[in-house]
Short mmCIF file of C-alpha atoms and ligand atoms in Angstrom, two decimals:
data_model
loop_
_atom_site.label_atom_id
_atom_site.label_comp_id
_atom_site.label_asym_id
_atom_site.label_seq_id
_atom_site.Cartn_x
_atom_site.Cartn_y
_atom_site.Cartn_z
CA MET A 1 33.94 -42.07 -3.05
CA LYS A 2 36.92 -39.46 -2.44
CA GLU A 3 39.00 -38.42 -5.71
CA PRO A 4 42.63 -38.16 -5.39
CA LEU A 5 44.76 -35.29 -6.95
CA ILE A 6 46.53 -37.38 -8.07
CA GLU A 7 47.12 -41.11 -8.74
CA ILE A 8 49.77 -43.27 -9.28
CA ARG A 9 49.67 -46.74 -10.76
CA ASP A 10 51.40 -49.84 -10.87
CA LEU A 11 53.96 -47.40 -11.57
CA ARG A 12 57.50 -49.46 -12.85
CA VAL A 13 61.26 -47.20 -13.21
CA TYR A 14 63.74 -48.82 -14.03
CA PHE A 15 67.66 -48.63 -14.91
CA ARG A 16 69.37 -50.31 -17.94
CA THR A 17 72.54 -51.84 -16.31
CA ILE A 18 74.97 -54.67 -18.00
CA TYR A 19 73.80 -56.92 -15.32
CA GLY A 20 70.31 -55.94 -16.06
CA ASP A 21 67.44 -53.81 -15.75
CA ALA A 22 68.05 -52.22 -11.86
CA ARG A 23 64.13 -52.78 -10.92
CA SER A 24 64.34 -49.42 -8.21
CA THR A 25 60.34 -49.17 -8.67
CA ASP A 26 58.96 -52.05 -9.32
CA GLY A 27 54.88 -51.84 -9.28
CA VAL A 28 53.76 -48.36 -6.96
CA SER A 29 50.44 -47.59 -6.37
CA LEU A 30 49.00 -44.77 -4.34
CA LYS A 31 46.62 -42.17 -4.09
CA ILE A 32 47.28 -38.56 -2.40
CA PHE A 33 44.42 -36.26 -2.01
CA GLU A 34 44.36 -32.62 -1.97
CA ASN A 35 45.96 -30.84 0.71
CA GLU A 36 47.00 -33.32 2.97
CA VAL A 37 50.37 -34.37 3.60
CA PHE A 38 51.43 -37.29 2.44
CA GLY A 39 55.23 -39.20 3.76
CA ILE A 40 56.99 -41.73 1.83
CA ALA A 41 59.45 -43.83 4.20
CA GLY A 42 62.41 -46.57 3.77
CA GLU A 43 65.73 -47.66 3.92
CA SER A 44 68.21 -45.91 1.54
CA GLY A 45 67.75 -47.74 -2.24
CA CYS A 46 64.56 -48.69 -1.73
CA GLY A 47 63.55 -46.65 -4.46
CA LYS A 48 61.91 -43.62 -2.90
CA SER A 49 63.64 -40.89 -5.33
CA THR A 50 63.34 -42.54 -8.56
CA LEU A 51 59.21 -43.32 -7.55
CA VAL A 52 59.49 -39.35 -7.49
CA GLU A 53 61.60 -38.90 -10.67
CA GLY A 54 59.66 -41.17 -12.11
CA VAL A 55 56.40 -39.54 -11.18
CA LEU A 56 57.92 -35.81 -12.99
CA ARG A 57 59.21 -37.65 -15.76
CA LEU A 58 62.40 -36.35 -14.96
CA MET A 59 64.45 -39.78 -15.85
CA LYS A 60 67.95 -39.42 -16.98
CA PRO A 61 69.15 -42.51 -19.19
CA PRO A 62 70.06 -45.33 -18.27
CA GLY A 63 66.61 -44.47 -16.08
CA TYR A 64 63.40 -45.22 -17.77
CA ILE A 65 59.64 -45.56 -17.30
CA LYS A 66 59.14 -49.48 -17.85
CA SER A 67 55.12 -49.12 -17.19
CA GLY A 68 52.79 -47.43 -15.32
CA GLU A 69 50.11 -44.34 -15.21
CA VAL A 70 50.18 -41.05 -13.26
CA ILE A 71 46.72 -39.17 -13.51
CA TYR A 72 46.62 -36.04 -12.77
CA LYS A 73 43.08 -34.17 -13.32
CA GLY A 74 41.49 -37.06 -15.26
CA LYS A 75 45.19 -37.41 -17.99
CA ASN A 76 47.97 -39.77 -18.13
CA LEU A 77 50.70 -37.62 -17.67
CA PHE A 78 52.53 -40.13 -19.19
CA GLU A 79 50.95 -39.48 -22.34
CA LEU A 80 51.51 -35.94 -22.57
CA THR A 81 54.53 -34.53 -24.88
CA GLU A 82 57.25 -33.02 -22.99
CA GLU A 83 55.86 -29.80 -23.74
CA GLU A 84 52.44 -30.34 -22.40
CA PHE A 85 54.17 -32.01 -19.52
CA ASN A 86 55.96 -29.19 -18.86
CA LYS A 87 53.05 -26.49 -18.28
CA ILE A 88 52.42 -28.40 -15.89
CA ARG A 89 55.67 -29.16 -14.51
CA TRP A 90 56.51 -26.82 -11.77
CA LYS A 91 53.25 -24.25 -12.05
CA GLU A 92 51.59 -27.09 -11.02
CA ILE A 93 53.22 -30.21 -10.06
CA ALA A 94 56.36 -29.03 -8.40
CA TYR A 95 59.66 -30.60 -6.84
CA ILE A 96 62.55 -30.01 -4.60
CA PRO A 97 64.79 -32.71 -5.18
CA GLN A 98 67.37 -34.58 -3.21
CA GLY A 99 70.08 -32.11 -1.78
CA SER A 100 68.21 -29.19 -2.98
CA MET A 101 70.82 -27.14 -1.40
CA ASN A 102 73.37 -28.02 -3.67
CA SER A 103 71.74 -27.74 -6.81
CA LEU A 104 71.96 -24.04 -7.24
CA ASN A 105 74.09 -22.53 -9.74
CA PRO A 106 77.57 -21.51 -8.07
CA VAL A 107 78.15 -18.46 -10.53
CA LEU A 108 74.71 -16.84 -11.22
CA LYS A 109 72.77 -14.51 -8.47
CA VAL A 110 69.51 -15.75 -6.56
CA GLU A 111 68.02 -13.38 -8.76
CA GLU A 112 69.32 -14.71 -12.27
CA GLN A 113 68.50 -18.31 -11.55
CA MET A 114 64.73 -17.08 -10.14
CA ILE A 115 63.96 -15.42 -13.05
CA ASP A 116 65.30 -18.18 -15.35
CA ALA A 117 63.60 -20.32 -14.38
CA ILE A 118 59.78 -18.36 -14.11
CA LEU A 119 60.47 -17.17 -17.45
CA SER A 120 61.26 -21.02 -18.55
CA HIS A 121 57.60 -21.82 -17.33
CA THR A 122 55.70 -18.72 -17.99
CA ASP A 123 54.78 -15.87 -20.03
CA THR A 124 55.51 -13.24 -17.57
CA SER A 125 57.87 -10.20 -18.15
CA LYS A 126 61.26 -9.80 -16.38
CA GLU A 127 59.82 -7.57 -14.39
CA GLU A 128 56.75 -9.39 -12.94
CA ALA A 129 59.43 -12.48 -12.89
CA LYS A 130 61.66 -10.42 -10.20
CA GLN A 131 58.44 -9.79 -8.27
CA ILE A 132 57.51 -13.27 -8.09
CA ALA A 133 61.05 -14.11 -7.14
CA LEU A 134 60.88 -11.35 -4.31
CA GLU A 135 57.41 -12.50 -3.06
CA ALA A 136 58.40 -16.31 -3.10
CA LEU A 137 61.85 -15.25 -0.76
CA ASP A 138 59.65 -13.24 1.54
CA SER A 139 57.32 -16.60 2.22
CA VAL A 140 60.22 -18.12 3.13
CA GLY A 141 61.34 -16.29 5.58
CA LEU A 142 63.94 -14.74 3.41
CA PRO A 143 64.57 -11.04 3.18
CA GLU A 144 64.71 -9.00 -0.05
CA ASP A 145 68.58 -8.90 -0.25
CA VAL A 146 69.40 -12.38 -0.31
CA ILE A 147 68.11 -11.77 -4.19
CA ASN A 148 71.33 -10.05 -4.85
CA MET A 149 73.46 -12.66 -3.42
CA TYR A 150 75.30 -15.92 -5.06
CA PRO A 151 74.83 -19.45 -3.21
CA HIS A 152 78.08 -19.53 -1.81
CA GLU A 153 77.43 -15.82 0.19
CA LEU A 154 74.66 -18.27 2.18
CA SER A 155 74.02 -20.82 5.04
CA GLY A 156 73.01 -24.21 4.06
CA GLY A 157 69.79 -23.31 5.87
CA MET A 158 68.64 -20.34 3.37
CA ARG A 159 69.73 -22.18 0.03
CA GLN A 160 67.36 -24.67 1.21
CA ARG A 161 64.94 -22.37 1.63
CA VAL A 162 66.29 -20.61 -2.04
CA CYS A 163 65.19 -24.11 -3.50
CA ILE A 164 61.67 -24.10 -1.74
CA ALA A 165 60.85 -20.74 -2.74
CA MET A 166 61.92 -21.29 -6.84
CA SER A 167 59.57 -24.53 -6.28
CA THR A 168 56.82 -23.15 -4.74
CA CYS A 169 56.98 -19.65 -6.70
CA LEU A 170 54.51 -20.45 -9.11
CA LYS A 171 51.69 -21.94 -6.42
CA PRO A 172 51.37 -25.36 -7.50
CA LYS A 173 48.89 -27.68 -7.05
CA ILE A 174 51.02 -30.22 -5.14
CA ILE A 175 55.04 -30.29 -4.03
CA PHE A 176 57.17 -33.11 -4.43
CA GLY A 177 59.92 -32.71 -1.56
CA ASP A 178 62.17 -35.75 -1.79
CA GLU A 179 64.34 -34.75 1.67
CA PRO A 180 63.51 -31.11 1.41
CA VAL A 181 64.82 -30.35 5.05
CA THR A 182 68.10 -33.11 5.41
CA ALA A 183 71.61 -32.15 6.13
CA LEU A 184 70.74 -29.48 8.18
CA ASP A 185 71.25 -29.07 11.69
CA VAL A 186 67.83 -29.99 13.57
CA VAL A 187 66.74 -25.90 14.26
CA MET A 188 67.39 -25.25 10.84
CA GLN A 189 65.51 -28.64 9.68
CA LYS A 190 62.38 -27.91 11.37
CA LEU A 191 62.71 -24.69 11.03
CA ASN A 192 62.09 -25.50 7.03
CA LEU A 193 59.91 -28.07 7.72
CA GLN A 194 58.14 -25.29 9.30
CA THR A 195 58.21 -22.98 6.04
CA ILE A 196 56.75 -25.68 3.75
CA MET A 197 53.82 -26.44 6.45
CA HIS A 198 53.17 -22.23 6.16
CA LEU A 199 53.21 -22.51 2.68
CA LYS A 200 50.60 -25.45 2.63
CA GLU A 201 48.39 -23.05 4.65
CA LYS A 202 49.31 -20.25 2.64
CA ILE A 203 48.73 -21.53 -1.14
CA GLY A 204 46.66 -24.72 -0.51
CA LEU A 205 49.85 -26.87 -1.05
CA THR A 206 49.32 -30.79 -1.34
CA VAL A 207 52.75 -32.22 0.11
CA VAL A 208 54.38 -35.28 -0.79
CA MET A 209 57.56 -35.73 1.53
CA VAL A 210 60.23 -38.47 1.49
CA ALA A 211 62.13 -38.23 4.96
CA HIS A 212 64.31 -41.25 6.36
CA ASP A 213 63.49 -39.81 9.34
CA MET A 214 60.62 -41.26 10.99
CA ALA A 215 60.11 -38.16 13.20
CA TRP A 216 58.83 -35.39 10.76
CA HIS A 217 56.78 -38.12 9.45
CA ALA A 218 55.29 -38.53 12.67
CA GLU A 219 55.29 -34.51 12.99
CA VAL A 220 53.94 -33.06 9.61
CA CYS A 221 52.43 -36.21 7.72
CA ASP A 222 48.55 -36.79 7.55
CA ARG A 223 48.94 -40.06 5.78
CA MET A 224 52.15 -41.92 4.87
CA ALA A 225 53.30 -45.40 2.39
CA ILE A 226 56.61 -47.34 4.20
CA MET A 227 58.52 -48.61 1.02
CA TYR A 228 60.90 -51.26 1.20
CA ALA A 229 62.93 -53.46 -2.42
CA GLY A 230 60.70 -51.00 -4.80
CA LYS A 231 57.24 -51.70 -3.37
CA VAL A 232 54.77 -49.98 -1.20
CA VAL A 233 54.32 -52.68 2.12
CA GLU A 234 52.40 -50.25 4.16
CA THR A 235 50.24 -47.08 3.63
CA GLY A 236 47.72 -45.40 6.34
CA PRO A 237 47.11 -42.73 8.28
CA VAL A 238 50.69 -41.77 10.10
CA GLU A 239 49.08 -42.08 13.38
CA GLU A 240 47.65 -45.90 12.84
CA ILE A 241 50.96 -46.85 11.37
CA PHE A 242 53.15 -45.57 14.28
CA LEU A 243 50.96 -46.46 17.34
CA ASN A 244 50.00 -50.02 15.26
CA PRO A 245 52.59 -50.76 12.85
CA LEU A 246 51.27 -54.02 10.54
CA HIS A 247 54.27 -55.10 8.28
CA PRO A 248 56.85 -56.51 9.94
CA TYR A 249 59.16 -54.28 8.32
CA THR A 250 57.93 -51.08 9.80
CA GLU A 251 57.57 -52.26 12.97
CA GLY A 252 61.92 -52.62 12.20
CA LEU A 253 62.23 -49.16 10.83
CA LEU A 254 59.59 -47.53 14.25
CA ASN A 255 62.30 -49.65 16.28
CA ALA A 256 65.19 -48.49 14.47
CA VAL A 257 64.09 -44.82 15.87
CA PRO A 258 66.37 -44.20 19.13
CA SER A 259 64.81 -43.15 21.97
CA LEU A 260 65.33 -42.15 25.83
CA LYS A 261 63.50 -45.64 26.95
CA ARG A 262 65.41 -47.31 24.36
CA LYS A 263 68.84 -46.81 25.44
CA PHE A 264 69.95 -48.64 21.81
CA ALA A 265 67.44 -48.77 19.09
CA LYS A 266 67.02 -52.24 17.03
CA SER A 267 68.10 -52.30 14.21
CA ILE A 268 66.73 -55.05 11.26
CA PRO A 269 69.06 -57.58 10.50
CA GLY A 270 70.31 -58.23 7.20
CA ILE A 271 71.11 -55.25 4.57
CA ALA A 272 68.58 -54.05 1.80
CA PRO A 273 68.36 -56.50 -1.03
CA SER A 274 69.27 -55.48 -5.05
CA PRO A 275 67.41 -54.32 -7.59
CA LEU A 276 68.91 -56.25 -10.06
CA ASN A 277 68.17 -59.53 -8.06
CA TRP A 278 65.23 -59.30 -5.44
CA PRO A 279 64.30 -61.97 -3.15
CA PRO A 280 61.56 -64.02 -4.19
CA GLY A 281 58.22 -64.23 -2.45
CA CYS A 282 58.15 -61.15 -0.32
CA ARG A 283 60.99 -59.51 -0.52
CA PHE A 284 61.64 -58.98 2.94
CA HIS A 285 61.75 -62.64 3.95
CA PRO A 286 64.88 -62.62 4.48
CA ARG A 287 65.17 -60.42 7.10
CA CYS A 288 61.37 -61.24 8.77
CA TYR A 289 61.14 -62.44 12.21
CA ARG A 290 57.77 -63.27 11.00
CA LYS A 291 58.93 -65.57 7.92
CA MET A 292 56.42 -68.08 6.85
CA ASN A 293 56.66 -70.73 4.27
CA ILE A 294 54.51 -69.31 1.54
CA CYS A 295 56.72 -66.03 2.24
CA GLU A 296 59.46 -67.64 0.25
CA ASN A 297 57.40 -68.15 -3.10
CA GLU A 298 54.80 -66.10 -2.89
CA GLU A 299 54.66 -62.00 -3.19
CA PRO A 300 52.39 -61.06 -1.15
CA GLU A 301 49.78 -57.96 -2.79
CA LEU A 302 49.19 -54.92 -1.04
CA LYS A 303 45.64 -55.72 0.58
CA LEU A 304 42.86 -53.52 2.46
CA ILE A 305 43.31 -54.34 6.19
CA ASP A 306 40.62 -51.43 7.43
CA SER A 307 38.78 -48.38 5.96
CA GLU A 308 42.10 -47.02 5.09
CA ARG A 309 45.11 -49.46 5.55
CA TYR A 310 46.55 -51.59 3.65
CA VAL A 311 49.25 -53.91 3.79
CA ALA A 312 51.23 -56.21 1.49
CA CYS A 313 52.29 -59.68 4.15
CA HIS A 314 51.18 -62.75 3.89
CA LEU A 315 50.32 -62.42 7.87
CA TYR A 316 47.48 -60.68 7.00
CA ASN A 317 44.41 -61.45 4.19
CA GLY A 318 42.30 -58.24 3.15
CA GLY A 319 40.44 -57.29 0.84
CA ASN A 320 41.84 -56.04 -2.59
CA TRP A 321 43.35 -52.44 -4.10
CA LYS A 322 41.13 -49.77 -4.63
N1 ATP B 1 71.89 -44.27 -12.25
C1 ATP B 1 71.65 -45.58 -11.87
N2 ATP B 1 71.68 -46.85 -12.70
C2 ATP B 1 71.50 -47.45 -12.20
N3 ATP B 1 70.97 -47.98 -10.63
C3 ATP B 1 70.63 -46.63 -10.10
C4 ATP B 1 70.71 -45.80 -10.74
N4 ATP B 1 70.52 -44.86 -10.29
C5 ATP B 1 69.73 -45.25 -9.02
N5 ATP B 1 69.84 -47.03 -9.03
C6 ATP B 1 69.84 -47.75 -8.18
O1 ATP B 1 67.72 -47.88 -7.84
C7 ATP B 1 67.66 -48.02 -6.49
C8 ATP B 1 67.05 -46.92 -5.69
O2 ATP B 1 67.53 -46.05 -5.95
P1 ATP B 1 67.03 -44.27 -5.28
O3 ATP B 1 67.65 -43.40 -5.37
O4 ATP B 1 65.51 -44.28 -5.73
O5 ATP B 1 67.37 -44.79 -3.35
P2 ATP B 1 65.69 -44.17 -2.34
O6 ATP B 1 64.97 -44.86 -1.50
O7 ATP B 1 65.55 -42.45 -2.53
O8 ATP B 1 67.36 -44.09 -1.17
P3 ATP B 1 67.79 -42.92 -0.90
O9 ATP B 1 67.34 -42.60 1.15
O10 ATP B 1 69.40 -43.10 -0.20
O11 ATP B 1 68.24 -41.70 -1.27
C9 ATP B 1 69.55 -48.25 -5.84
O12 ATP B 1 69.32 -48.98 -5.41
C10 ATP B 1 70.31 -47.40 -6.93
O13 ATP B 1 71.23 -48.59 -6.79
MG1 MG B 2 66.35 -40.75 -2.59
#
């Protein structure tokens, strides 16, 4: 059987609050294979960013990793020291944070920010670091003189490209992009998405992309996971999920996408629950139009339906997670 490049096993990332733990990412298992583009979708607050920050061990208090493993090159990343993890983070496993284009330091020129970042993760000289920065800017389609500019001198789309260049300049194996192309006009979104896909081919990147917009998943992802209430409810090849969604929540998400055929897209009834108090049984049952008695009490496991599709829903009885 094919070995995953990175495997997330039963990852739980919680936040300590005065009301108890917010169980934001609550038992996620995923396998990501080399060279694929893997999408993660789900409503706001379902734990997508928490999942990615957990994998990269970037949680800040009150967030913490409750349990789970992330296996990369045969090692559990959670067992590495911070120093050991730092050698892998960015060099091999890169990250574009949500809202990245606003994460640049407004008082430093692009050159200083990129060089600082490169020097803190490598043993290269300042001259070499500048060369790496220039090559990275070129590979995202930005002209050389951008290196001498301050963030406020760049458009939002350009700032986003600088962030993509910074994240990929050390030619990582895998990149986790958290909404890497949002908050821009659609033309710029598309251009920046194409930039990431171009880098994927150029440096052999594996891409994990968190995005609300199902259109991006349809366009570039090979496989995807749908998250709801801190868990994965369905995963499989994108085409199959779009053509034949199994979980009623996936169906709801797809029906919520506007199209010319449906003048008014259907929304999913009710609101997403709080991670302080997930509903018992299937967490989606209070909003599910196919709810059965069992759904109120028994939490469905993620089960194998056919060769590559998994779904956590009592409507289906498949094999176990492998
Ligand atoms: N510092 C915090 N303290 C308490 N709860 C938090 C904290 N940060 C996040 N959460 C909770 O964790 C849950 C998941 O948040 P997360 O940012 O992972 O969602 P998301 O799926 O990325 O949403 P979006 O699509 O809006 O980016 C949210 O319900 C949020 O309230
Ligand atoms: Mg998020």
